[in-house]
Coordinates of C-alpha atoms in Angstrom, one line a residue:
M1 CA 42.8 58.7 -89.3
T2 CA 40.2 61.5 -90.0
A3 CA 37.9 60.1 -87.4
S4 CA 40.5 60.4 -84.7
R5 CA 41.1 64.0 -85.5
S6 CA 37.4 64.9 -85.3
N7 CA 36.7 62.8 -82.2
P8 CA 38.6 64.0 -79.2
T9 CA 38.1 60.7 -77.3
I10 CA 39.7 58.7 -80.1
S11 CA 42.5 61.3 -80.4
W12 CA 43.1 61.0 -76.6
I13 CA 43.2 57.2 -76.8
T14 CA 45.6 57.4 -79.8
E15 CA 47.9 59.7 -77.8
V16 CA 47.8 57.4 -74.8
L17 CA 48.6 54.4 -77.0
L18 CA 51.5 56.3 -78.5
L19 CA 52.8 57.3 -75.1
N20 CA 52.5 53.6 -73.9
I21 CA 54.5 52.5 -77.0
T22 CA 57.2 55.1 -76.2
F23 CA 57.2 54.0 -72.6
L24 CA 57.6 50.4 -73.6
G25 CA 60.5 51.5 -75.8
F26 CA 62.2 52.9 -72.7
E27 CA 61.4 49.8 -70.7
V28 CA 63.2 47.6 -73.3
C29 CA 66.4 49.7 -73.0
M30 CA 67.8 48.3 -69.8
P31 CA 71.3 48.5 -68.5
S32 CA 73.6 46.0 -70.4
D33 CA 74.4 44.0 -67.3
I34 CA 70.7 42.9 -66.9
Q35 CA 69.6 43.0 -70.5
P36 CA 68.2 39.6 -71.4
S37 CA 69.2 39.8 -75.0
A38 CA 72.8 40.5 -74.3
N39 CA 73.6 36.8 -73.7
H40 CA 72.2 35.9 -77.1
K41 CA 75.5 37.1 -78.6
F42 CA 77.2 33.9 -77.4
V43 CA 76.2 32.0 -80.6
D44 CA 77.2 35.1 -82.6
I45 CA 80.6 35.2 -80.8
L46 CA 81.3 31.5 -81.5
S47 CA 80.5 31.8 -85.2
N48 CA 82.3 35.2 -85.8
G49 CA 78.9 36.7 -86.7
K50 CA 77.9 34.0 -89.2
V51 CA 75.2 32.4 -87.1
N52 CA 72.8 33.7 -84.5
L53 CA 69.8 32.3 -82.5
S54 CA 67.4 33.1 -85.4
S55 CA 69.7 31.6 -88.1
N56 CA 68.8 28.4 -90.0
P57 CA 69.9 25.4 -88.0
L58 CA 71.7 24.0 -91.0
D59 CA 74.1 27.0 -90.8
E60 CA 75.0 26.0 -87.2
I61 CA 75.4 22.3 -88.2
E62 CA 77.7 23.3 -91.0
L63 CA 79.8 25.3 -88.6
I64 CA 79.9 22.5 -86.1
Q65 CA 81.0 20.0 -88.7
R66 CA 83.8 22.4 -89.9
G67 CA 84.8 23.0 -86.3
L68 CA 84.9 26.1 -84.2
D69 CA 87.8 28.5 -84.2
I70 CA 89.7 28.4 -80.9
K71 CA 89.8 32.2 -80.7
S72 CA 86.0 32.5 -80.8
V73 CA 85.8 29.7 -78.2
E74 CA 88.3 31.5 -75.9
K75 CA 86.3 34.7 -76.3
F76 CA 83.1 32.8 -75.3
R77 CA 84.9 31.3 -72.3
L78 CA 86.0 34.7 -71.1
Q79 CA 82.5 36.1 -71.6
L80 CA 81.2 33.3 -69.3
G81 CA 83.9 34.2 -66.7
W82 CA 84.9 30.6 -66.4
D83 CA 88.4 29.4 -65.7
I84 CA 90.0 27.1 -68.4
Q85 CA 89.7 24.0 -66.3
S86 CA 86.0 24.3 -65.6
F87 CA 85.3 25.2 -69.3
A88 CA 87.4 22.3 -70.5
K89 CA 85.5 19.9 -68.3
A90 CA 82.1 21.4 -69.3
I91 CA 82.8 20.7 -73.0
G92 CA 84.2 17.3 -72.4
T93 CA 87.9 17.8 -72.9
N94 CA 91.0 18.7 -70.9
I95 CA 93.2 21.8 -70.6
R96 CA 96.0 20.3 -72.7
T97 CA 93.8 19.9 -75.7
L98 CA 92.5 23.5 -75.5
E99 CA 96.1 24.8 -75.0
R100 CA 97.3 22.8 -78.0
H101 CA 94.5 24.2 -80.2
K102 CA 95.4 27.7 -79.0
K103 CA 99.1 27.2 -79.7
E104 CA 98.5 25.7 -83.2
Y105 CA 95.5 27.9 -84.1
T106 CA 93.5 24.8 -85.2
R107 CA 89.8 24.3 -85.2
L108 CA 88.1 22.1 -82.7
N109 CA 86.5 18.8 -83.7
A110 CA 82.8 18.4 -84.3
T111 CA 82.1 16.8 -80.9
L112 CA 83.7 19.6 -78.9
S113 CA 82.2 22.3 -81.3
E114 CA 78.7 20.8 -80.7
N115 CA 79.2 20.7 -76.9
I116 CA 80.3 24.4 -77.0
F117 CA 77.3 25.4 -79.1
E118 CA 75.0 23.5 -76.6
L119 CA 76.7 25.3 -73.8
A120 CA 76.1 28.6 -75.5
H121 CA 72.4 27.9 -76.0
L122 CA 72.1 26.7 -72.4
A123 CA 73.9 29.9 -71.1
S124 CA 71.6 32.1 -73.2
A125 CA 68.5 30.4 -71.7
C126 CA 69.8 30.4 -68.2
I127 CA 71.0 34.0 -68.2
D128 CA 67.6 35.1 -69.5
Y129 CA 66.3 33.7 -66.3
F130 CA 69.0 34.9 -63.9
E131 CA 69.4 38.3 -65.7
N132 CA 73.2 38.3 -65.7
I133 CA 76.2 36.0 -65.9
E134 CA 77.3 36.5 -62.3
R135 CA 74.0 35.3 -60.9
W136 CA 74.0 32.3 -63.2
N137 CA 77.6 31.4 -62.3
K138 CA 76.7 31.6 -58.6
W139 CA 73.7 29.3 -59.1
L140 CA 75.9 26.9 -61.1
N141 CA 78.2 26.6 -58.1
T142 CA 75.5 26.2 -55.5
Y143 CA 74.7 22.8 -54.1
S144 CA 71.1 21.8 -54.8
L145 CA 68.8 19.0 -54.0
Q146 CA 67.6 18.9 -57.7
F147 CA 71.2 17.8 -58.4
S148 CA 71.6 15.2 -55.6
S149 CA 73.2 17.8 -53.3
K150 CA 75.8 18.6 -56.0
T151 CA 76.3 21.7 -58.0
P152 CA 74.6 22.1 -61.4
L153 CA 78.1 22.7 -62.8
T154 CA 78.9 19.1 -62.1
F155 CA 76.4 18.0 -64.7
V156 CA 77.0 20.5 -67.5
N157 CA 79.5 18.2 -69.3
T158 CA 76.8 15.8 -70.5
I159 CA 73.8 16.2 -72.8
A160 CA 71.5 14.8 -70.1
G161 CA 73.0 17.1 -67.5
R162 CA 72.5 20.2 -69.7
R163 CA 68.9 19.0 -70.3
L164 CA 68.4 18.6 -66.5
I165 CA 69.8 22.2 -66.0
R166 CA 67.4 23.6 -68.6
N167 CA 64.5 21.7 -67.1
V168 CA 65.2 23.0 -63.6
I169 CA 65.5 26.6 -64.9
N170 CA 62.3 26.2 -66.8
S171 CA 60.6 25.0 -63.6
L172 CA 61.9 28.0 -61.8
K173 CA 60.9 30.3 -64.6
Y174 CA 57.4 29.1 -64.9
G175 CA 56.8 28.6 -61.2
Y176 CA 56.8 24.9 -60.9
N177 CA 58.1 23.4 -57.7
A178 CA 61.8 22.9 -58.7

């Protein structure tokens, strides 16, 4: 520290570095509609704040086995901007089942809970790439050769389909021919 005060060149470099750090701080503070980290709240929403993307996986497994609260699931669905029919199909159930859970305030079973958590993780990864939910939803509903001239949304209801979607997004993200 004393060397930087006595040497004007080192002092100037230190000031430039501090300015760059400050500038980078401003760069991170983007509007909320394009902030990549905003979508990471999906897992937090589903768990009522008990689990996040950096939590121990065992916490998520315990929550899945206990079953998700239907209110949290509905909040997640609304955040995605999906109608109930598309959401029900994506998680492998039907509207009647979701409506019954809403009416009776019961937890979902482990299979549905796991599908919803997988969808939340997929949504987080995809929205990081597309920068907002609207663009991701538009892409999900766009016919694509990678999906046999069907929409990616057609395949989101299976584990293999979600894996395919993630692989296509990673190909786009890292510049491979998708």
